[in-house]
Tab-separated table of N, CA and C in Angstrom:
chain	number	residue	atom	x	y	z
B	1	UNK	N	-223.315	-79.866	137.933
B	1	UNK	CA	-224.612	-79.545	137.330
B	1	UNK	C	-224.704	-78.788	136.180
B	2	UNK	N	-223.765	-77.787	136.026
B	2	UNK	CA	-223.974	-77.033	134.874
B	2	UNK	C	-223.310	-77.724	133.638
B	3	UNK	N	-222.538	-78.937	133.903
B	3	UNK	CA	-222.224	-79.724	132.696
B	3	UNK	C	-223.293	-80.565	132.295
B	4	UNK	N	-224.142	-80.916	133.149
B	4	UNK	CA	-225.328	-81.884	132.732
B	4	UNK	C	-226.558	-81.166	132.154
B	5	UNK	N	-226.896	-79.969	132.786
B	5	UNK	CA	-228.097	-79.413	132.500
B	5	UNK	C	-228.319	-79.088	131.070
B	6	UNK	N	-227.252	-78.633	130.238
B	6	UNK	CA	-227.561	-78.359	128.887
B	6	UNK	C	-227.925	-79.618	128.161
B	7	UNK	N	-227.793	-80.662	128.596
B	7	UNK	CA	-228.288	-81.966	127.847
B	7	UNK	C	-229.857	-82.131	127.908
B	8	UNK	N	-230.300	-81.296	128.700
B	8	UNK	CA	-231.876	-81.409	128.925
B	8	UNK	C	-232.650	-80.579	127.795
B	9	UNK	N	-231.849	-79.962	127.020
B	9	UNK	CA	-232.251	-78.987	126.043
B	9	UNK	C	-231.909	-79.336	124.630
B	10	UNK	N	-232.603	-79.011	123.566
B	10	UNK	CA	-232.298	-79.294	122.177
B	10	UNK	C	-231.223	-78.255	121.805
B	11	UNK	N	-230.531	-78.479	120.776
B	11	UNK	CA	-229.301	-77.733	120.182
B	11	UNK	C	-229.617	-76.277	120.135
B	12	UNK	N	-230.891	-75.957	119.632
B	12	UNK	CA	-231.223	-74.454	119.351
B	12	UNK	C	-231.429	-73.754	120.602
B	13	UNK	N	-232.007	-74.457	121.597
B	13	UNK	CA	-232.112	-73.695	122.956
B	13	UNK	C	-230.773	-73.508	123.469
B	14	UNK	N	-229.836	-74.724	123.496
B	14	UNK	CA	-228.538	-74.406	124.165
B	14	UNK	C	-227.839	-73.278	123.481
B	15	UNK	N	-227.923	-73.186	122.129
B	15	UNK	CA	-227.246	-72.188	121.386
B	15	UNK	C	-227.753	-70.796	121.802
B	16	UNK	N	-229.133	-70.603	121.934
B	16	UNK	CA	-229.727	-69.413	122.424
B	16	UNK	C	-229.494	-69.047	123.911
B	17	UNK	N	-229.256	-70.113	124.805
B	17	UNK	CA	-229.090	-69.911	126.127
B	17	UNK	C	-230.473	-69.752	126.874
B	18	UNK	N	-231.600	-70.043	126.131
B	18	UNK	CA	-232.876	-69.952	126.704
B	18	UNK	C	-233.928	-70.624	125.907
B	19	UNK	N	-235.245	-70.856	126.506
B	19	UNK	CA	-236.185	-71.521	125.739
B	19	UNK	C	-237.473	-70.822	125.930
B	20	UNK	N	-238.438	-71.014	124.983
B	20	UNK	CA	-239.801	-70.403	125.187
B	20	UNK	C	-240.739	-71.633	125.729
B	21	UNK	N	-241.568	-71.209	126.720
B	21	UNK	CA	-242.661	-72.117	127.205
B	21	UNK	C	-243.600	-71.383	128.064
B	22	UNK	N	-244.623	-71.871	128.443
B	22	UNK	CA	-245.655	-71.423	129.262
B	22	UNK	C	-245.386	-71.357	130.664
B	23	UNK	N	-245.450	-70.269	131.305
B	23	UNK	CA	-245.407	-70.171	132.776
B	23	UNK	C	-246.481	-70.734	133.569
B	24	UNK	N	-246.446	-70.682	134.975
B	24	UNK	CA	-247.464	-71.210	135.608
B	24	UNK	C	-248.978	-70.686	135.480
B	25	UNK	N	-248.858	-69.567	134.824
B	25	UNK	CA	-250.182	-68.778	134.577
B	25	UNK	C	-250.710	-68.950	133.223
B	26	UNK	N	-250.051	-69.917	132.303
B	26	UNK	CA	-250.283	-70.096	130.947
B	26	UNK	C	-249.694	-69.016	129.946
B	27	UNK	N	-248.916	-68.135	130.368
B	27	UNK	CA	-248.415	-67.086	129.508
B	27	UNK	C	-247.092	-67.637	129.110
B	28	UNK	N	-246.944	-67.487	127.696
B	28	UNK	CA	-245.779	-68.022	127.047
B	28	UNK	C	-244.692	-66.869	127.192
B	29	UNK	N	-243.468	-67.296	127.670
B	29	UNK	CA	-242.386	-66.328	127.922
B	29	UNK	C	-241.045	-67.025	127.769
B	30	UNK	N	-239.907	-66.177	127.841
B	30	UNK	CA	-238.658	-66.779	127.649
B	30	UNK	C	-238.035	-67.221	129.032
B	31	UNK	N	-237.432	-68.327	129.079
B	31	UNK	CA	-236.893	-68.772	130.345
B	31	UNK	C	-235.205	-68.939	130.147
B	32	UNK	N	-234.405	-68.720	130.962
B	32	UNK	CA	-232.999	-68.991	130.914
B	32	UNK	C	-232.877	-70.497	131.182
B	33	UNK	N	-231.651	-71.192	130.695
B	33	UNK	CA	-231.477	-72.520	130.912
B	33	UNK	C	-231.235	-72.809	132.457
B	34	UNK	N	-231.476	-73.893	132.754
B	34	UNK	CA	-231.591	-74.353	134.209
B	34	UNK	C	-230.254	-74.135	134.970
B	35	UNK	N	-230.386	-73.501	136.234
B	35	UNK	CA	-229.225	-73.486	137.051
B	35	UNK	C	-229.635	-73.812	138.387
B	36	UNK	N	-228.708	-73.845	139.362
B	36	UNK	CA	-229.010	-74.106	140.806
B	36	UNK	C	-228.264	-73.246	141.726
B	37	UNK	N	-229.074	-72.895	142.653
B	37	UNK	CA	-228.433	-71.920	143.659
B	37	UNK	C	-228.801	-72.566	145.012
B	38	UNK	N	-227.625	-72.709	145.740
B	38	UNK	CA	-227.653	-73.494	147.146
B	38	UNK	C	-227.119	-72.518	148.197
B	39	UNK	N	-227.892	-72.324	149.217
B	39	UNK	CA	-227.460	-71.576	150.286
B	39	UNK	C	-227.501	-72.460	151.597
B	40	UNK	N	-226.394	-72.508	152.224
B	40	UNK	CA	-226.208	-73.309	153.445
B	40	UNK	C	-225.946	-72.291	154.685
B	41	UNK	N	-226.824	-72.367	155.656
B	41	UNK	CA	-226.729	-71.608	156.774
B	41	UNK	C	-226.620	-72.320	158.055
B	42	UNK	N	-225.454	-72.672	158.549
B	42	UNK	CA	-225.241	-73.421	159.860
B	42	UNK	C	-225.866	-72.722	160.901
B	43	UNK	N	-226.648	-73.490	161.870
B	43	UNK	CA	-227.282	-72.852	162.898
B	43	UNK	C	-226.464	-72.063	163.832
B	44	UNK	N	-225.192	-72.494	163.849
B	44	UNK	CA	-224.353	-71.752	164.865
B	44	UNK	C	-223.880	-70.374	164.503
B	45	UNK	N	-224.201	-70.044	163.112
B	45	UNK	CA	-224.018	-68.697	162.638
B	45	UNK	C	-225.056	-67.708	163.131
B	46	UNK	N	-226.067	-68.243	163.630
B	46	UNK	CA	-227.332	-67.331	163.923
B	46	UNK	C	-227.281	-67.237	165.501
B	47	UNK	N	-227.601	-66.040	165.952
B	47	UNK	CA	-227.770	-65.667	167.385
B	47	UNK	C	-228.972	-66.635	167.941
B	48	UNK	N	-230.128	-66.626	167.337
B	48	UNK	CA	-231.261	-67.507	167.670
B	48	UNK	C	-231.501	-68.307	166.387
B	49	UNK	N	-231.308	-69.635	166.363
B	49	UNK	CA	-231.399	-70.416	165.256
B	49	UNK	C	-232.844	-71.003	165.127
B	50	UNK	N	-233.768	-70.250	164.927
B	50	UNK	CA	-235.113	-70.844	164.775
B	50	UNK	C	-235.285	-71.224	163.336
B	51	UNK	N	-236.295	-72.048	162.961
B	51	UNK	CA	-236.461	-72.399	161.558
B	51	UNK	C	-236.696	-71.180	160.698
B	52	UNK	N	-237.545	-70.265	161.346
B	52	UNK	CA	-237.675	-68.990	160.520
B	52	UNK	C	-236.389	-68.158	160.253
B	53	UNK	N	-235.603	-68.160	161.244
B	53	UNK	CA	-234.391	-67.352	161.038
B	53	UNK	C	-233.382	-67.939	160.072
B	54	UNK	N	-233.392	-69.214	160.093
B	54	UNK	CA	-232.573	-69.936	159.052
B	54	UNK	C	-233.134	-69.846	157.651
B	55	UNK	N	-234.553	-69.869	157.557
B	55	UNK	CA	-235.102	-69.801	156.274
B	55	UNK	C	-234.932	-68.367	155.678
B	56	UNK	N	-235.133	-67.347	156.532
B	56	UNK	CA	-234.797	-65.998	156.176
B	56	UNK	C	-233.392	-65.772	155.537
B	57	UNK	N	-232.464	-66.198	156.380
B	57	UNK	CA	-231.117	-66.006	155.928
B	57	UNK	C	-230.746	-66.848	154.679
B	58	UNK	N	-231.353	-67.973	154.518
B	58	UNK	CA	-231.113	-68.744	153.279
B	58	UNK	C	-231.816	-67.954	152.246
B	59	UNK	N	-232.978	-67.455	152.292
B	59	UNK	CA	-233.761	-66.748	151.206
B	59	UNK	C	-232.703	-65.521	150.762
B	60	UNK	N	-232.247	-64.863	151.826
B	60	UNK	CA	-231.413	-63.691	151.555
B	60	UNK	C	-230.288	-64.006	150.686
B	61	UNK	N	-229.510	-65.132	151.044
B	61	UNK	CA	-228.310	-65.417	150.470
B	61	UNK	C	-228.699	-65.882	148.950
B	62	UNK	N	-229.748	-66.795	148.736
B	62	UNK	CA	-230.154	-67.367	147.531
B	62	UNK	C	-230.495	-66.136	146.624
B	63	UNK	N	-231.237	-65.100	147.056
B	63	UNK	CA	-231.592	-63.928	146.247
B	63	UNK	C	-230.177	-63.425	145.609
B	64	UNK	N	-229.114	-63.264	146.474
B	64	UNK	CA	-227.967	-62.750	146.005
B	64	UNK	C	-227.228	-63.729	144.839
B	65	UNK	N	-227.380	-65.079	145.158
B	65	UNK	CA	-226.721	-66.033	144.318
B	65	UNK	C	-227.400	-66.242	142.986
B	66	UNK	N	-228.720	-65.948	142.891
B	66	UNK	CA	-229.504	-65.909	141.682
B	66	UNK	C	-229.237	-64.724	140.784
B	67	UNK	N	-228.580	-63.740	141.219
B	67	UNK	CA	-227.979	-62.633	140.431
B	67	UNK	C	-226.767	-62.885	139.754
B	68	UNK	N	-226.079	-63.869	140.312
B	68	UNK	CA	-224.690	-64.263	139.657
B	68	UNK	C	-225.012	-65.337	138.490
B	69	UNK	N	-224.053	-65.296	137.583
B	69	UNK	CA	-224.224	-66.233	136.389
B	69	UNK	C	-223.951	-67.675	136.800
B	70	UNK	N	-224.745	-68.559	136.125
B	70	UNK	CA	-224.380	-70.146	136.334
B	70	UNK	C	-225.050	-70.509	137.699
B	71	UNK	N	-224.518	-71.784	138.107
B	71	UNK	CA	-225.006	-72.380	139.435
B	71	UNK	C	-223.995	-71.924	140.478
B	72	UNK	N	-224.522	-71.817	141.714
B	72	UNK	CA	-223.587	-71.314	142.686
B	72	UNK	C	-224.044	-71.915	144.028
B	73	UNK	N	-223.040	-72.074	144.877
B	73	UNK	CA	-223.206	-72.554	146.342
B	73	UNK	C	-222.497	-71.535	147.214
B	74	UNK	N	-223.134	-71.245	148.319
B	74	UNK	CA	-222.569	-70.348	149.419
B	74	UNK	C	-222.878	-70.912	150.756
B	75	UNK	N	-221.906	-71.279	151.475
B	75	UNK	CA	-221.857	-71.636	152.860
B	75	UNK	C	-221.708	-70.347	153.716
B	76	UNK	N	-222.752	-69.941	154.553
B	76	UNK	CA	-222.635	-68.716	155.353
B	76	UNK	C	-221.745	-69.104	156.481
B	77	UNK	N	-220.676	-68.370	156.687
B	77	UNK	CA	-219.850	-68.533	157.761
B	77	UNK	C	-219.585	-67.230	158.634
B	78	UNK	N	-220.525	-66.251	158.359
B	78	UNK	CA	-220.610	-64.981	159.167
B	78	UNK	C	-221.623	-65.270	160.208
B	79	UNK	N	-221.356	-64.617	161.296
B	79	UNK	CA	-222.068	-64.621	162.481
B	79	UNK	C	-223.148	-63.396	162.265
B	80	UNK	N	-224.565	-63.873	162.104
B	80	UNK	CA	-225.538	-62.756	161.922
B	80	UNK	C	-226.482	-62.768	163.332
B	81	UNK	N	-227.093	-61.592	163.308
B	81	UNK	CA	-228.026	-61.351	164.491
B	81	UNK	C	-229.424	-61.349	164.027
């Protein structure tokens, strides 16, 4: 993904590592180049694997992944309660 994503941008934006655009509220701001963060939470790692519990654990992991540079993938192997 990280090899292909830069091709979506012009040379100037690639060089800067960001681009200017309007956000969903119409406000112009600077955005970083596209990356992807994937969190995988197998149901057997949760004490009670409800859709809500899986979603909450995925959100917690993705928040951590988005703080790291580039694209990232994490498969949760810890048993959580």
